[in-house]
Amino acid sequence: MFKVKYFEAIRTAAVIAIALIIAFLIISLVSDHPVKTIGIFLIEPLSTKGHIGNVIEMAIPLMFTGLAVSLLFRANMFNLGAEGIFYFSGIVTAALAIHLSLNSWLHPLVAILAGSIVGAILSAIPGILKAKWNANELVTSLMFNSILFGVGLYLLNYHLRDAKAFANVSFKFEKTAQLTKLFTGTRIHTGLIIVLVLIVLAHLFLYRTKWGYELRMTGVNREFARYSGMKTAKVIILVHLIAGFIAGMGGSVEVLGMYSRFQWTSLPGYGLDGALVAMLAKNNPLSVIGSALFLAYIRIGADLMARLSDVPSEMISIIQAVIILLISAEQFLKFWKNRMLLKEAKEA
Amino acid sequence: MNSLLNVILTTDFAFSVLRVTTPILFAALGALISNRAGIINIGMEGIMLVSALAGVIVSAYTQSAWVGLLGAVLSGTLIAGILAFFTLKFKTHIILGGVAINMFASGGTVFILYLLSGDKGSSTSLASKVLPSIEIPLLKDIPVLGPILSGHHILTYLSIISVLVVYYLLNRTPMGLRIRSVGENPHAAQSVGVSVIRIQYTALLLSGFFASLGGAYMSMGYLSLFTRDMVAGRGWIAIAAESMGRSTTVGTALTSLLFGAADALSNALQVLKIPAELIATLPYVATVIGLIIYAISESRKKNRKLKTTAGK
């Protein structure tokens, strides 16, 4: 029979099943050919090498921001600033990709590092405000998203914009700056390797180092951590620095891996999606891989569905909201867990 | 600098401050009520967006602005009800619940807009109605004050009246007393027989009610149509205004006015040769600065209290 220790996994599966059922219901209501549309949504992402490639390409930025947000959530910081940092670091990297001339090893390295460091610095600001004066990091980080977007868009329009192009895009990046593609026929780039390494490092950091332990303890109970001698203010600033570094690196890698010019004229949304990835992964670095792939899968499915049928892709945000509501609902299926506990207690 | 003063020191500017304060003020009053009951309603932004769209749709199909307003309020309150159900019954984390509501609203409104109008950007093809503006007799003839205070949208006046209503509700009624006691100490409230859950449901529904008036104003007053993500952070600014206003009705109203002024300033400054992208960040910069000042003064106050209690 089911064991209590599998409860969380079963619960997550149940939430995903409910979300998919709601997706089917919405599709049946709005589509003229519901069965065909559901088929596209579910199967089309696996149908060709190119589509599988799309899923993995989409998962890369989600893994970056999902990892960044899960570290913040682990420290019990409700900071959604990965969104603006992802964008702004992308701009910084783009500027260096355009204006530097280095060889094809150093160029992306320098550009990505610069983007990551800028991300870390920007992320530290809400962190310091929280650690020193307990300013609500949720509101400050969201305001920062709007500010970083405004400043980033200004830099794009006034300093990087290619007047000869017919859209709001930057000059072309130097060839040396762009990341190499890993597989022919797809756009999967070396960013995949970078993020996987980063995830393993974050896992080791969180579970094998003293700092990681302090971070987790601060997240569980900041008062208790402080009374047991941890400098929680330092921990909070540290986790903001690391998360900003990762989110900034994500933006930089995405820009150099997927594009030949900078072309985001609105926030790309990966930061907020990162919150969803982190929640699905229960804030575990290694689980971020699976939940980013899942989210990428249903989003590519929705994109293909919008292209090949009559259902707009925004349907997916309704599904995402359902997943967040149910995943974070402590009481959801709790009665069932209690029954299992009771049963195991009787057997023991 | 001179041209800047020329922009600000006009009755037009003062008029526009009231105009842009309206949605922030409504949402901030909503945030105030739920915060006083001990729940931080992060879903403001989403509730405003949904009600803005609902107002447009209902008024377009019924050809009545008033029925549209009713639709906006009902749907915004319904969303708040869903949030309340999940957070109070299912114990969803209130912040994550709010994030979910916002995510639902930003995509869901585009989804519904597209199904009804075939357009993902705005509701231009729907013949929606707009609520009227009113000239106030006598007042409108007074120099300076007249052009500033008269001729506003009906919901702008309602938002000012709402400040008085919320003040009265929170400070002069049994319901207000219960809301405050639940927010300050739920256990104590429970022990004297107040149903904490029921009060929190009421507070969240009321906060949804006020937020949806702000949303309705966005699409039936401020603009005469719905555009995607048109709330553009006003729900968040309202939450910041409430916290800077120290959770008092008067403070909340005044800080809302302050953020409204920053917003109006960013509109007015577009005539100067400062890049629009940077000016658009002004309200958010103002919010961050306000939050920092508030947080520093709060932590000083706390430290002082700690010191005096330790000294005794």
XYZ file of C-alpha atoms in Angstrom:
660
model
C 0.000 0.000 0.000
C 0.924 3.689 -0.208
C 3.346 4.856 2.417
C 3.282 8.280 4.060
C 6.797 9.024 2.848
C 5.543 8.927 -0.739
C 2.727 11.297 0.146
C 4.324 14.448 -1.289
C 5.118 12.716 -4.589
C 1.594 11.367 -4.878
C 0.160 14.739 -4.016
C 2.220 16.450 -6.723
C 1.086 13.844 -9.235
C -2.540 14.406 -8.212
C -2.170 18.169 -8.651
C -0.694 17.726 -12.132
C -3.491 15.314 -13.053
C -6.147 17.792 -11.890
C -4.439 20.596 -13.814
C -4.395 18.501 -16.988
C -8.063 17.587 -16.559
C -8.911 21.279 -16.264
C -6.833 21.907 -19.397
C -8.881 19.290 -21.242
C -12.126 20.826 -19.974
C -11.117 24.289 -21.178
C -10.052 22.923 -24.549
C -13.337 21.023 -24.940
C -15.270 24.197 -24.173
C -13.496 26.506 -26.586
C -12.192 24.302 -29.385
C -14.159 23.158 -32.430
C -12.133 19.936 -32.550
C -11.384 19.209 -28.904
C -9.954 15.704 -29.322
C -7.573 16.770 -32.049
C -6.548 19.847 -30.049
C -5.868 17.854 -26.883
C -3.791 15.491 -29.024
C -1.706 18.398 -30.306
C -1.258 19.751 -26.772
C -0.092 16.407 -25.380
C 1.840 14.738 -28.192
C 3.052 17.396 -30.618
C 6.035 18.462 -28.430
C 7.451 14.945 -28.873
C 6.616 14.589 -32.566
C 9.824 15.869 -34.161
C 13.429 16.383 -33.184
C 12.906 20.111 -33.574
C 9.987 20.128 -31.128
C 11.876 18.068 -28.535
C 14.656 20.583 -29.000
C 12.156 23.389 -28.335
C 11.160 21.810 -25.026
C 14.774 21.554 -23.855
C 15.623 25.069 -25.095
C 12.652 26.400 -23.136
C 13.664 24.405 -20.053
C 17.136 26.012 -19.865
C 16.033 29.514 -18.729
C 13.370 27.913 -16.515
C 16.067 25.839 -14.789
C 18.165 28.949 -14.180
C 15.352 31.010 -12.665
C 13.781 27.978 -10.984
C 17.092 27.273 -9.251
C 17.510 30.918 -8.226
C 13.989 31.154 -6.814
C 14.179 27.816 -5.009
C 17.251 28.984 -3.090
C 15.380 32.164 -2.087
C 12.246 30.221 -1.140
C 14.444 27.822 0.854
C 15.583 30.777 2.945
C 11.887 31.723 3.293
C 12.423 34.821 1.157
C 9.468 35.649 -1.047
C 11.504 37.461 -3.626
C 10.314 37.498 -7.235
C 13.116 39.701 -8.529
C 14.606 37.039 -10.802
C 12.327 38.443 -13.495
C 13.913 41.880 -13.774
C 17.437 40.608 -13.176
C 17.071 38.059 -15.963
C 16.152 40.890 -18.334
C 18.722 43.419 -17.185
C 21.647 40.983 -17.123
C 20.641 40.010 -20.636
C 21.049 43.666 -21.687
C 24.458 43.930 -20.005
C 25.616 40.769 -21.734
C 24.258 41.970 -25.061
C 26.234 45.208 -24.748
C 29.438 43.260 -24.183
C 28.594 40.791 -26.942
C 28.290 43.727 -29.334
C 31.190 45.906 -28.277
C 33.985 43.579 -27.125
C 36.294 41.751 -29.459
C 37.753 38.634 -27.906
C 38.275 35.059 -29.019
C 35.359 32.643 -28.997
C 36.369 31.169 -25.630
C 36.830 34.315 -23.651
C 34.055 36.379 -25.211
C 31.007 34.483 -23.921
C 32.817 33.804 -20.651
C 33.441 37.496 -19.975
C 29.975 38.546 -21.142
C 28.177 35.924 -19.052
C 30.277 36.603 -15.963
C 29.572 40.315 -16.232
C 25.847 39.638 -16.506
C 25.967 37.303 -13.514
C 27.861 39.750 -11.327
C 25.485 42.571 -12.225
C 22.623 40.202 -11.326
C 24.185 39.431 -7.948
C 24.655 43.124 -7.130
C 21.100 44.037 -8.137
C 19.688 41.159 -6.145
C 21.651 42.194 -3.068
C 19.699 45.457 -2.742
C 16.329 43.945 -1.694
C 18.370 41.438 0.319
C 20.149 44.142 2.304
C 16.901 46.064 2.792
C 15.314 42.902 4.150
C 18.225 41.858 6.323
C 18.858 45.263 7.871
C 15.443 46.864 8.152
C 13.028 44.029 7.429
C 11.637 45.798 4.329
C 9.149 43.528 2.564
C 11.293 41.831 -0.099
C 8.283 40.803 -2.144
C 7.157 44.363 -2.842
C 10.684 45.774 -3.278
C 11.696 42.993 -5.660
C 8.568 43.494 -7.762
C 9.164 47.241 -7.923
C 12.753 46.495 -8.940
C 11.439 44.378 -11.799
C 9.621 47.388 -13.230
C 12.592 49.693 -12.633
C 15.123 47.301 -14.199
C 12.823 46.817 -17.158
C 12.520 50.568 -17.686
C 16.260 51.173 -17.444
C 17.007 48.119 -19.615
C 14.573 49.237 -22.296
C 16.152 52.688 -22.220
C 19.604 51.169 -22.775
C 18.240 49.104 -25.649
C 16.465 52.007 -27.355
C 19.095 54.681 -26.862
C 22.431 52.888 -26.794
C 22.197 49.460 -28.398
C 19.499 49.877 -30.992
C 20.276 49.068 -34.608
C 18.575 51.860 -36.543
C 18.818 49.873 -39.764
C 16.700 47.019 -38.420
C 12.950 47.353 -38.752
C 12.184 46.503 -35.141
C 13.307 47.434 -31.658
C 16.382 45.216 -31.683
C 20.026 45.734 -30.794
C 23.012 45.560 -33.128
C 24.101 42.048 -34.019
C 26.292 40.215 -31.519
C 29.854 39.351 -32.521
C 29.977 35.757 -33.772
C 32.596 34.985 -31.136
C 30.166 35.803 -28.326
C 27.421 33.375 -29.267
C 27.171 30.010 -27.543
C 27.768 26.855 -29.566
C 24.853 24.622 -30.480
C 25.091 21.098 -29.075
C 22.926 19.140 -31.514
C 22.300 19.816 -35.186
C 18.669 20.381 -36.067
C 17.932 21.973 -32.689
C 18.932 25.212 -30.985
C 19.997 23.490 -27.748
C 23.172 25.323 -26.685
C 26.018 24.916 -24.209
C 23.894 26.774 -21.661
C 22.342 23.390 -20.901
C 25.682 22.093 -19.622
C 26.259 25.274 -17.606
C 22.907 25.079 -15.861
C 23.207 21.366 -15.086
C 26.619 21.953 -13.484
C 25.139 24.855 -11.548
C 22.279 22.702 -10.275
C 24.678 20.043 -8.978
C 26.812 22.729 -7.321
C 23.729 24.249 -5.688
C 22.717 20.820 -4.402
C 26.147 20.263 -2.859
C 26.105 23.780 -1.415
C 22.698 23.353 0.155
C 23.190 19.888 1.663
C 26.944 19.508 2.156
C 28.196 22.874 3.430
C 27.816 24.817 6.652
C 26.494 27.822 4.749
C 23.880 25.661 3.088
C 22.808 24.365 6.482
C 22.551 27.895 7.864
C 20.484 28.908 4.842
C 18.036 26.056 5.378
C 17.777 26.723 9.117
C 17.169 30.434 8.553
C 14.395 29.467 6.168
C 12.749 27.140 8.650
C 12.831 29.622 11.529
C 14.805 32.846 11.396
C 14.387 33.591 15.120
C 15.539 30.126 16.126
C 18.518 30.280 13.754
C 19.526 33.591 15.289
C 19.282 32.321 18.844
C 21.437 29.332 17.961
C 24.184 31.745 16.933
C 23.760 32.099 13.169
C 24.184 35.503 11.581
C 20.863 35.398 9.757
C 21.284 38.850 8.212
C 24.455 37.626 6.511
C 22.701 34.460 5.361
C 19.868 36.470 3.827
C 22.261 38.727 1.930
C 24.294 35.712 0.816
C 21.295 33.867 -0.592
C 20.226 36.993 -2.463
C 23.720 37.324 -3.947
C 23.783 33.701 -5.087
C 20.239 33.779 -6.463
C 20.905 37.037 -8.313
C 24.103 35.586 -9.735
C 22.222 32.540 -11.039
C 19.293 34.553 -12.425
C 21.700 36.995 -14.088
C 23.658 34.135 -15.579
C 20.371 32.700 -16.853
C 19.516 35.910 -18.692
C 23.014 36.169 -20.138
C 23.120 32.551 -21.278
C 19.645 32.792 -22.814
C 20.586 35.889 -24.812
C 23.851 34.432 -26.142
C 22.444 30.947 -26.648
C 19.198 31.673 -28.442
C 19.588 34.983 -30.233
C 21.948 36.933 -32.460
C 20.557 40.313 -31.291
C 18.871 41.503 -28.117
C 15.160 41.657 -28.852
C 13.096 41.578 -25.637
C 10.856 44.633 -25.538
C 8.879 43.307 -22.591
C 9.872 41.247 -19.569
C 10.221 37.656 -20.821
C 8.416 36.135 -17.834
C 10.959 33.479 -16.923
C 11.407 34.881 -13.431
C 7.785 34.401 -12.414
C 7.738 30.997 -14.086
C 10.809 30.250 -11.989
C 8.610 30.558 -8.885
C 6.335 27.877 -10.282
C 9.284 25.622 -11.158
C 10.666 26.047 -7.637
C 7.336 25.140 -6.059
C 6.890 22.045 -8.220
C 10.437 21.050 -7.290
C 9.693 21.582 -3.581
C 12.706 23.947 -3.617
C 15.075 21.039 -4.273
C 17.853 21.901 -6.751
C 17.948 18.474 -8.401
C 14.158 18.348 -8.815
C 14.323 21.675 -10.640
C 15.426 19.749 -13.747
C 12.266 17.666 -13.873
C 9.853 20.442 -13.055
C 11.455 22.815 -15.586
C 11.128 20.128 -18.248
C 7.485 19.554 -17.299
C 6.632 23.245 -17.443
C 8.547 23.642 -20.727
C 6.648 20.664 -22.112
C 3.175 22.009 -21.387
C 4.155 25.474 -22.597
C 5.565 24.230 -25.888
C 2.425 22.082 -26.135
C 0.311 25.204 -25.640
C 2.357 27.164 -28.200
C 2.001 24.441 -30.805
C -1.694 24.166 -29.973
C -2.129 27.902 -30.538
C -0.372 27.596 -33.891
C -2.152 24.459 -35.113
C -5.624 24.873 -33.627
C -8.113 27.492 -32.474
C -7.143 27.640 -28.784
C -4.892 30.551 -27.709
C -1.733 29.656 -25.793
C -2.646 31.871 -22.820
C -4.783 28.954 -21.641
C -1.613 27.676 -20.018
C -1.505 30.481 -17.462
C -4.855 29.317 -16.083
C -3.366 25.830 -15.703
C -0.261 27.246 -14.030
C -2.409 29.142 -11.523
C -4.305 25.954 -10.652
C -1.014 24.127 -10.103
C 0.317 26.845 -7.768
C -2.914 27.046 -5.770
C -3.105 23.293 -5.227
C 0.614 22.605 -4.754
C 0.893 25.188 -2.004
C -2.411 24.104 -0.419
C -1.328 22.364 2.768
C -4.756 20.936 3.441
C -5.193 19.487 -0.033
C -5.391 15.662 0.377
C -4.311 16.106 4.004
C -7.225 13.978 5.226
C -5.794 11.172 3.141
C -2.350 11.574 4.678
C -3.876 11.489 8.146
C -5.667 8.261 7.312
C -2.412 6.733 6.092
C -0.630 7.857 9.258
C -3.327 6.314 11.403
C -3.128 3.058 9.517
C 0.645 2.840 9.773
C 0.472 3.625 13.475
C -1.986 0.780 13.974
C 0.184 -1.650 12.018
C 3.309 -0.720 13.950
C 13.756 73.087 -14.351
C 11.554 76.042 -15.174
C 9.533 74.073 -17.661
C 9.150 71.367 -15.025
C 7.597 73.840 -12.610
C 5.385 75.116 -15.398
C 4.060 71.602 -15.786
C 3.483 70.929 -12.109
C 2.062 74.254 -10.943
C -1.111 74.028 -12.966
C -4.661 73.077 -12.117
C -4.425 70.500 -14.924
C -1.677 68.696 -13.066
C -3.542 68.709 -9.752
C -6.602 67.424 -11.601
C -4.583 64.582 -13.120
C -3.154 63.630 -9.720
C -6.679 62.870 -8.524
C -7.395 61.072 -11.771
C -4.455 58.668 -11.510
C -4.762 58.255 -7.735
C -8.250 56.741 -8.035
C -7.305 53.109 -8.887
C -4.407 53.124 -6.413
C -6.641 54.496 -3.670
C -9.366 51.899 -4.207
C -6.869 49.043 -4.159
C -5.019 50.473 -1.168
C -8.279 50.641 0.808
C -8.842 47.008 -0.119
C -5.337 46.096 1.015
C -5.974 48.014 4.238
C -9.058 46.006 5.173
C -7.483 42.603 4.544
C -4.224 43.596 6.254
C -6.134 44.750 9.295
C -7.644 41.265 9.469
C -4.136 39.799 9.338
C -4.091 38.668 5.711
C -1.864 40.278 3.104
C -3.770 40.182 -0.173
C -1.104 39.940 -2.869
C -3.746 39.231 -5.499
C -4.767 42.918 -5.856
C -3.207 43.216 -9.282
C -5.030 40.164 -10.613
C -8.372 41.115 -9.089
C -8.138 44.573 -10.689
C -7.268 43.084 -14.070
C -10.150 40.603 -14.039
C -12.683 43.228 -13.012
C -11.374 45.669 -15.626
C -12.031 43.068 -18.313
C -15.378 42.014 -16.836
C -16.583 45.618 -16.817
C -15.786 45.973 -20.510
C -17.384 42.664 -21.490
C -20.561 43.023 -19.442
C -21.110 46.635 -20.472
C -20.539 45.732 -24.117
C -23.089 42.915 -24.043
C -25.730 44.668 -21.957
C -25.001 48.135 -23.381
C -25.209 49.545 -19.881
C -22.245 51.011 -18.052
C -23.909 50.412 -14.669
C -24.542 46.736 -15.298
C -20.919 46.612 -16.479
C -19.787 48.056 -13.167
C -21.882 45.470 -11.351
C -20.268 42.719 -13.441
C -16.824 44.064 -12.657
C -17.483 44.162 -8.924
C -19.064 40.710 -8.851
C -16.232 39.061 -10.771
C -13.509 40.808 -8.767
C -15.171 39.795 -5.516
C -15.543 36.259 -6.843
C -11.794 36.057 -7.510
C -11.159 37.305 -3.973
C -13.567 34.611 -2.780
C -11.584 31.924 -4.604
C -8.381 33.229 -3.022
C -10.087 33.245 0.375
C -11.348 29.697 -0.098
C -7.886 28.383 -0.939
C -5.999 30.282 1.739
C -8.498 29.883 4.572
C -9.866 26.439 3.824
C -7.029 24.672 1.984
C -4.291 26.631 3.816
C -2.574 27.675 0.593
C 0.267 30.034 1.449
C -1.310 33.496 1.134
C 1.578 34.955 -0.884
C 1.728 32.036 -3.291
C -2.065 32.098 -3.572
C -1.872 35.747 -4.547
C 0.882 35.029 -7.072
C -1.365 32.346 -8.589
C -4.277 34.797 -8.836
C -2.051 37.320 -10.599
C -0.707 34.713 -13.000
C -4.235 33.508 -13.725
C -5.423 37.051 -14.376
C -2.601 38.160 -16.645
C -2.980 35.166 -18.983
C -6.645 34.406 -18.367
C -7.829 37.888 -19.314
C -5.914 37.702 -22.613
C -7.386 34.241 -23.189
C -10.962 35.438 -22.695
C -10.346 38.668 -24.600
C -9.118 36.649 -27.579
C -12.077 34.259 -27.474
C -14.553 37.153 -27.430
C -12.884 39.655 -29.742
C -10.234 37.770 -31.710
C -7.686 40.293 -30.460
C -4.994 39.634 -27.880
C -4.019 43.253 -27.329
C -7.110 45.321 -26.601
C -10.892 45.324 -26.609
C -11.329 47.885 -29.408
C -13.828 45.663 -31.236
C -16.137 45.421 -28.214
C -18.541 48.344 -27.970
C -18.084 48.831 -24.238
C -19.571 51.648 -22.213
C -17.926 54.212 -19.974
C -19.171 55.528 -16.642
C -19.841 59.266 -16.638
C -17.857 62.162 -15.239
C -19.725 64.739 -13.220
C -19.530 68.484 -12.921
C -20.313 69.592 -9.404
C -22.552 72.664 -9.357
C -21.253 75.648 -7.367
C -17.873 73.973 -6.787
C -17.040 74.086 -10.465
C -17.292 77.878 -10.544
C -14.779 78.454 -7.748
C -11.425 79.513 -9.259
C -8.469 77.083 -8.865
C -10.430 74.602 -6.728
C -13.171 74.223 -9.315
C -10.984 73.030 -12.191
C -9.127 70.703 -9.805
C -12.037 69.130 -7.949
C -14.930 69.269 -10.386
C -15.511 67.285 -13.568
C -14.006 64.056 -12.320
C -15.092 60.555 -13.070
C -17.884 59.302 -10.856
C -15.653 56.547 -9.476
C -13.052 59.141 -8.468
C -15.647 60.717 -6.208
C -16.690 57.290 -5.008
C -13.067 56.529 -4.078
C -12.937 59.641 -1.890
C -16.240 58.718 -0.251
C -14.845 55.206 0.238
C -12.065 56.589 2.417
C -14.717 57.886 4.824
C -16.701 54.640 4.604
C -13.648 52.493 5.334
C -12.621 54.763 8.196
C -16.096 54.475 9.682
C -16.229 50.720 9.082
C -12.894 50.020 10.737
C -13.130 52.432 13.648
C -16.793 52.854 14.469
C -18.557 49.557 13.811
C -18.582 46.185 15.615
C -17.460 44.568 12.359
C -14.432 46.878 12.223
C -13.571 46.055 15.813
C -13.721 42.338 15.033
C -11.571 42.772 11.927
C -8.931 44.643 13.920
C -8.985 42.206 16.816
C -8.578 39.231 14.469
C -5.634 40.942 12.821
C -3.946 41.850 16.079
C -4.473 38.643 17.965
C -6.496 35.865 16.345
C -6.287 33.607 19.403
C -7.652 36.233 21.738
C -10.420 37.024 19.275
C -11.251 33.354 19.000
C -11.392 32.965 22.752
C -14.049 35.644 23.105
C -16.189 33.940 20.510
C -15.268 35.720 17.280
C -15.140 33.379 14.288
C -11.684 34.192 12.900
C -12.241 32.410 9.611
C -15.543 34.158 8.968
C -14.045 37.588 9.680
C -11.098 36.863 7.410
C -13.439 35.720 4.639
C -15.379 38.965 5.003
C -12.210 41.054 4.991
C -10.838 39.360 1.866
C -14.174 39.739 0.060
C -14.303 43.423 1.007
C -10.733 43.900 -0.187
C -11.713 42.244 -3.470
C -14.737 44.538 -3.672
C -12.638 47.688 -3.416
C -9.925 46.366 -5.725
C -12.535 45.633 -8.362
C -13.855 49.187 -8.192
C -10.275 50.221 -8.990
C -10.193 47.721 -11.849
C -13.522 48.941 -13.230
C -12.193 52.496 -13.166
C -9.186 51.423 -15.272
C -11.268 50.235 -18.223
C -14.438 52.334 -17.823
C -12.972 55.662 -16.766
C -9.222 56.044 -16.957
C -9.368 54.431 -20.389
C -12.498 53.464 -22.278
C -11.322 49.982 -23.192
C -9.391 47.014 -21.868
C -5.766 46.464 -22.852
C -3.629 43.528 -21.746
C -1.863 44.004 -18.412
C -3.370 47.486 -18.154
C -3.176 47.533 -14.352
C 0.618 47.709 -14.745
C 1.714 47.349 -11.143
C -0.927 49.616 -9.575
C -2.048 46.763 -7.340
C 1.498 46.464 -5.988
C 1.873 50.193 -5.562
C -1.367 50.097 -3.568
C 0.065 47.423 -1.268
C 3.146 49.568 -0.764
C 0.959 52.613 -0.109
C -0.973 50.736 2.552
C 2.174 49.603 4.317
C 3.721 53.068 4.143
C 0.479 54.544 5.445
C 1.048 52.441 8.584
C -2.210 50.576 8.084
C -4.320 53.577 9.026
C -7.097 54.835 6.783
C -5.876 58.417 6.672
C -2.241 57.387 6.185
C -3.182 55.006 3.406
C -5.208 57.675 1.623
C -2.371 60.199 1.873
C 0.344 57.829 0.627
C -1.953 56.762 -2.218
C -2.153 60.428 -3.152
C 1.647 60.613 -2.996
C 2.045 57.685 -5.378
C -0.671 59.155 -7.563
C 1.372 62.356 -7.720
C 4.480 60.375 -8.735
C 2.419 58.648 -11.405
C 0.991 61.921 -12.680
C 4.465 63.415 -12.660
C 5.746 60.598 -14.832
C 2.920 61.321 -17.280
C 3.539 65.068 -17.200
C 7.316 64.785 -17.596
C 6.894 63.129 -20.952
C 6.727 66.603 -22.491
C 10.344 67.168 -21.395
C 13.267 65.627 -23.210
C 13.861 62.825 -20.721
C 13.535 59.326 -22.219
C 10.046 57.932 -21.620
C 11.438 54.554 -20.546
C 13.197 56.120 -17.578
C 10.288 58.356 -16.616
C 7.989 55.353 -16.598
C 10.031 53.917 -13.719
C 9.343 56.943 -11.509
C 6.327 55.592 -9.569
C 8.225 52.389 -8.833
C 11.322 54.274 -7.689
C 9.080 56.389 -5.463
C 7.544 53.218 -4.037
C 10.930 51.694 -3.222
C 12.136 54.901 -1.570
C 8.897 55.106 0.401
C 9.240 51.510 1.533
C 12.830 52.062 2.614
C 11.926 55.144 4.662
C 9.029 53.293 6.230
C 11.110 50.191 7.017
C 13.932 52.203 8.586
C 11.582 54.213 10.779
C 9.748 51.054 11.815
C 12.930 49.234 12.809
C 14.181 52.295 14.712
C 10.905 52.400 16.597
C 11.196 48.708 17.403
C 14.782 49.097 18.609
C 13.818 52.020 20.833
C 11.012 49.965 22.335
C 13.412 47.075 22.966
C 15.853 49.435 24.677
C 13.247 51.036 26.943
C 11.824 47.677 27.997
C 15.341 46.390 28.646
C 16.131 49.489 30.729
C 13.212 49.010 33.079
